Amino acid sequence: MCVTTGRLEQHHVRLT
């Protein structure tokens, strides 16, 4: 959950 944080963060911003 370190390298995926960048991709997960972008997805979270799109979900909100």
PDB file with SEQRES, HELIX, SHEET and CRYST1 records, atoms N, CA, C and O in Angstrom:
SEQRES   1 A   16  MET CYS VAL THR THR GLY ARG LEU GLU GLN HIS HIS VAL          
SEQRES   2 A   16  ARG LEU THR                                                  
HELIX    1 AA1 THR A    5  LEU A   15  1                                  11    
CRYST1    1.000    1.000    1.000  90.00  90.00  90.00 P 1           1          
ATOM      1  N   MET A   1       0.848  -1.208   0.000  1.00  0.00           N  
ATOM      2  CA  MET A   1       0.000   0.000   0.000  1.00  0.00           C  
ATOM      3  C   MET A   1       0.879   1.252   0.000  1.00  0.00           C  
ATOM      4  O   MET A   1       0.559   2.258   0.633  1.00  0.00           O  
ATOM      5  N   CYS A   2       1.979   1.161  -0.718  1.00  0.00           N  
ATOM      6  CA  CYS A   2       2.890   2.320  -0.770  1.00  0.00           C  
ATOM      7  C   CYS A   2       2.947   2.875  -2.193  1.00  0.00           C  
ATOM      8  O   CYS A   2       2.830   4.080  -2.418  1.00  0.00           O  
ATOM      9  N   VAL A   3       3.130   1.965  -3.139  1.00  0.00           N  
ATOM     10  CA  VAL A   3       3.199   2.388  -4.545  1.00  0.00           C  
ATOM     11  C   VAL A   3       1.792   2.577  -5.107  1.00  0.00           C  
ATOM     12  O   VAL A   3       1.593   3.287  -6.092  1.00  0.00           O  
ATOM     13  N   THR A   4       0.812   1.924  -4.458  1.00  0.00           N  
ATOM     14  CA  THR A   4      -0.578   2.024  -4.941  1.00  0.00           C  
ATOM     15  C   THR A   4      -1.262   3.254  -4.367  1.00  0.00           C  
ATOM     16  O   THR A   4      -2.350   3.625  -4.807  1.00  0.00           O  
ATOM     17  N   THR A   5      -0.628   3.890  -3.386  1.00  0.00           N  
ATOM     18  CA  THR A   5      -1.235   5.066  -2.751  1.00  0.00           C  
ATOM     19  C   THR A   5      -1.462   6.155  -3.794  1.00  0.00           C  
ATOM     20  O   THR A   5      -2.493   6.826  -3.778  1.00  0.00           O  
ATOM     21  N   GLY A   6      -0.515   6.328  -4.688  1.00  0.00           N  
ATOM     22  CA  GLY A   6      -0.636   7.355  -5.725  1.00  0.00           C  
ATOM     23  C   GLY A   6      -1.828   7.078  -6.614  1.00  0.00           C  
ATOM     24  O   GLY A   6      -2.571   7.997  -6.958  1.00  0.00           O  
ATOM     25  N   ARG A   7      -2.022   5.823  -6.992  1.00  0.00           N  
ATOM     26  CA  ARG A   7      -3.133   5.457  -7.887  1.00  0.00           C  
ATOM     27  C   ARG A   7      -4.445   5.436  -7.099  1.00  0.00           C  
ATOM     28  O   ARG A   7      -5.488   5.852  -7.603  1.00  0.00           O  
ATOM     29  N   LEU A   8      -4.380   4.958  -5.888  1.00  0.00           N  
ATOM     30  CA  LEU A   8      -5.599   4.893  -5.056  1.00  0.00           C  
ATOM     31  C   LEU A   8      -6.089   6.302  -4.727  1.00  0.00           C  
ATOM     32  O   LEU A   8      -7.290   6.572  -4.688  1.00  0.00           O  
ATOM     33  N   GLU A   9      -5.131   7.184  -4.493  1.00  0.00           N  
ATOM     34  CA  GLU A   9      -5.511   8.572  -4.157  1.00  0.00           C  
ATOM     35  C   GLU A   9      -6.252   9.210  -5.320  1.00  0.00           C  
ATOM     36  O   GLU A   9      -7.251   9.899  -5.119  1.00  0.00           O  
ATOM     37  N   GLN A  10      -5.772   8.986  -6.526  1.00  0.00           N  
ATOM     38  CA  GLN A  10      -6.421   9.558  -7.718  1.00  0.00           C  
ATOM     39  C   GLN A  10      -7.827   8.997  -7.859  1.00  0.00           C  
ATOM     40  O   GLN A  10      -8.752   9.720  -8.228  1.00  0.00           O  
ATOM     41  N   HIS A  11      -7.989   7.722  -7.569  1.00  0.00           N  
ATOM     42  CA  HIS A  11      -9.312   7.088  -7.665  1.00  0.00           C  
ATOM     43  C   HIS A  11     -10.252   7.633  -6.598  1.00  0.00           C  
ATOM     44  O   HIS A  11     -11.438   7.845  -6.847  1.00  0.00           O  
ATOM     45  N   HIS A  12      -9.712   7.852  -5.420  1.00  0.00           N  
ATOM     46  CA  HIS A  12     -10.531   8.375  -4.312  1.00  0.00           C  
ATOM     47  C   HIS A  12     -11.037   9.780  -4.631  1.00  0.00           C  
ATOM     48  O   HIS A  12     -12.177  10.127  -4.321  1.00  0.00           O  
ATOM     49  N   VAL A  13     -10.184  10.572  -5.248  1.00  0.00           N  
ATOM     50  CA  VAL A  13     -10.563  11.954  -5.591  1.00  0.00           C  
ATOM     51  C   VAL A  13     -11.660  11.930  -6.650  1.00  0.00           C  
ATOM     52  O   VAL A  13     -12.514  12.816  -6.694  1.00  0.00           O  
ATOM     53  N   ARG A  14     -11.628  10.909  -7.500  1.00  0.00           N  
ATOM     54  CA  ARG A  14     -12.639  10.809  -8.572  1.00  0.00           C  
ATOM     55  C   ARG A  14     -13.949  10.272  -7.994  1.00  0.00           C  
ATOM     56  O   ARG A  14     -15.034  10.595  -8.479  1.00  0.00           O  
ATOM     57  N   LEU A  15     -13.832   9.466  -6.976  1.00  0.00           N  
ATOM     58  CA  LEU A  15     -15.037   8.872  -6.353  1.00  0.00           C  
ATOM     59  C   LEU A  15     -15.806   9.933  -5.565  1.00  0.00           C  
ATOM     60  O   LEU A  15     -17.037   9.935  -5.533  1.00  0.00           O  
ATOM     61  N   THR A  16     -15.061  10.824  -4.938  1.00  0.00           N  
ATOM     62  CA  THR A  16     -15.707  11.848  -4.115  1.00  0.00           C  
ATOM     63  C   THR A  16     -16.445  12.815  -5.014  1.00  0.00           C  
ATOM     64  O   THR A  16     -17.063  13.762  -4.528  1.00  0.00           O  
TER      65      THR A  16                                                      
END                                                                             
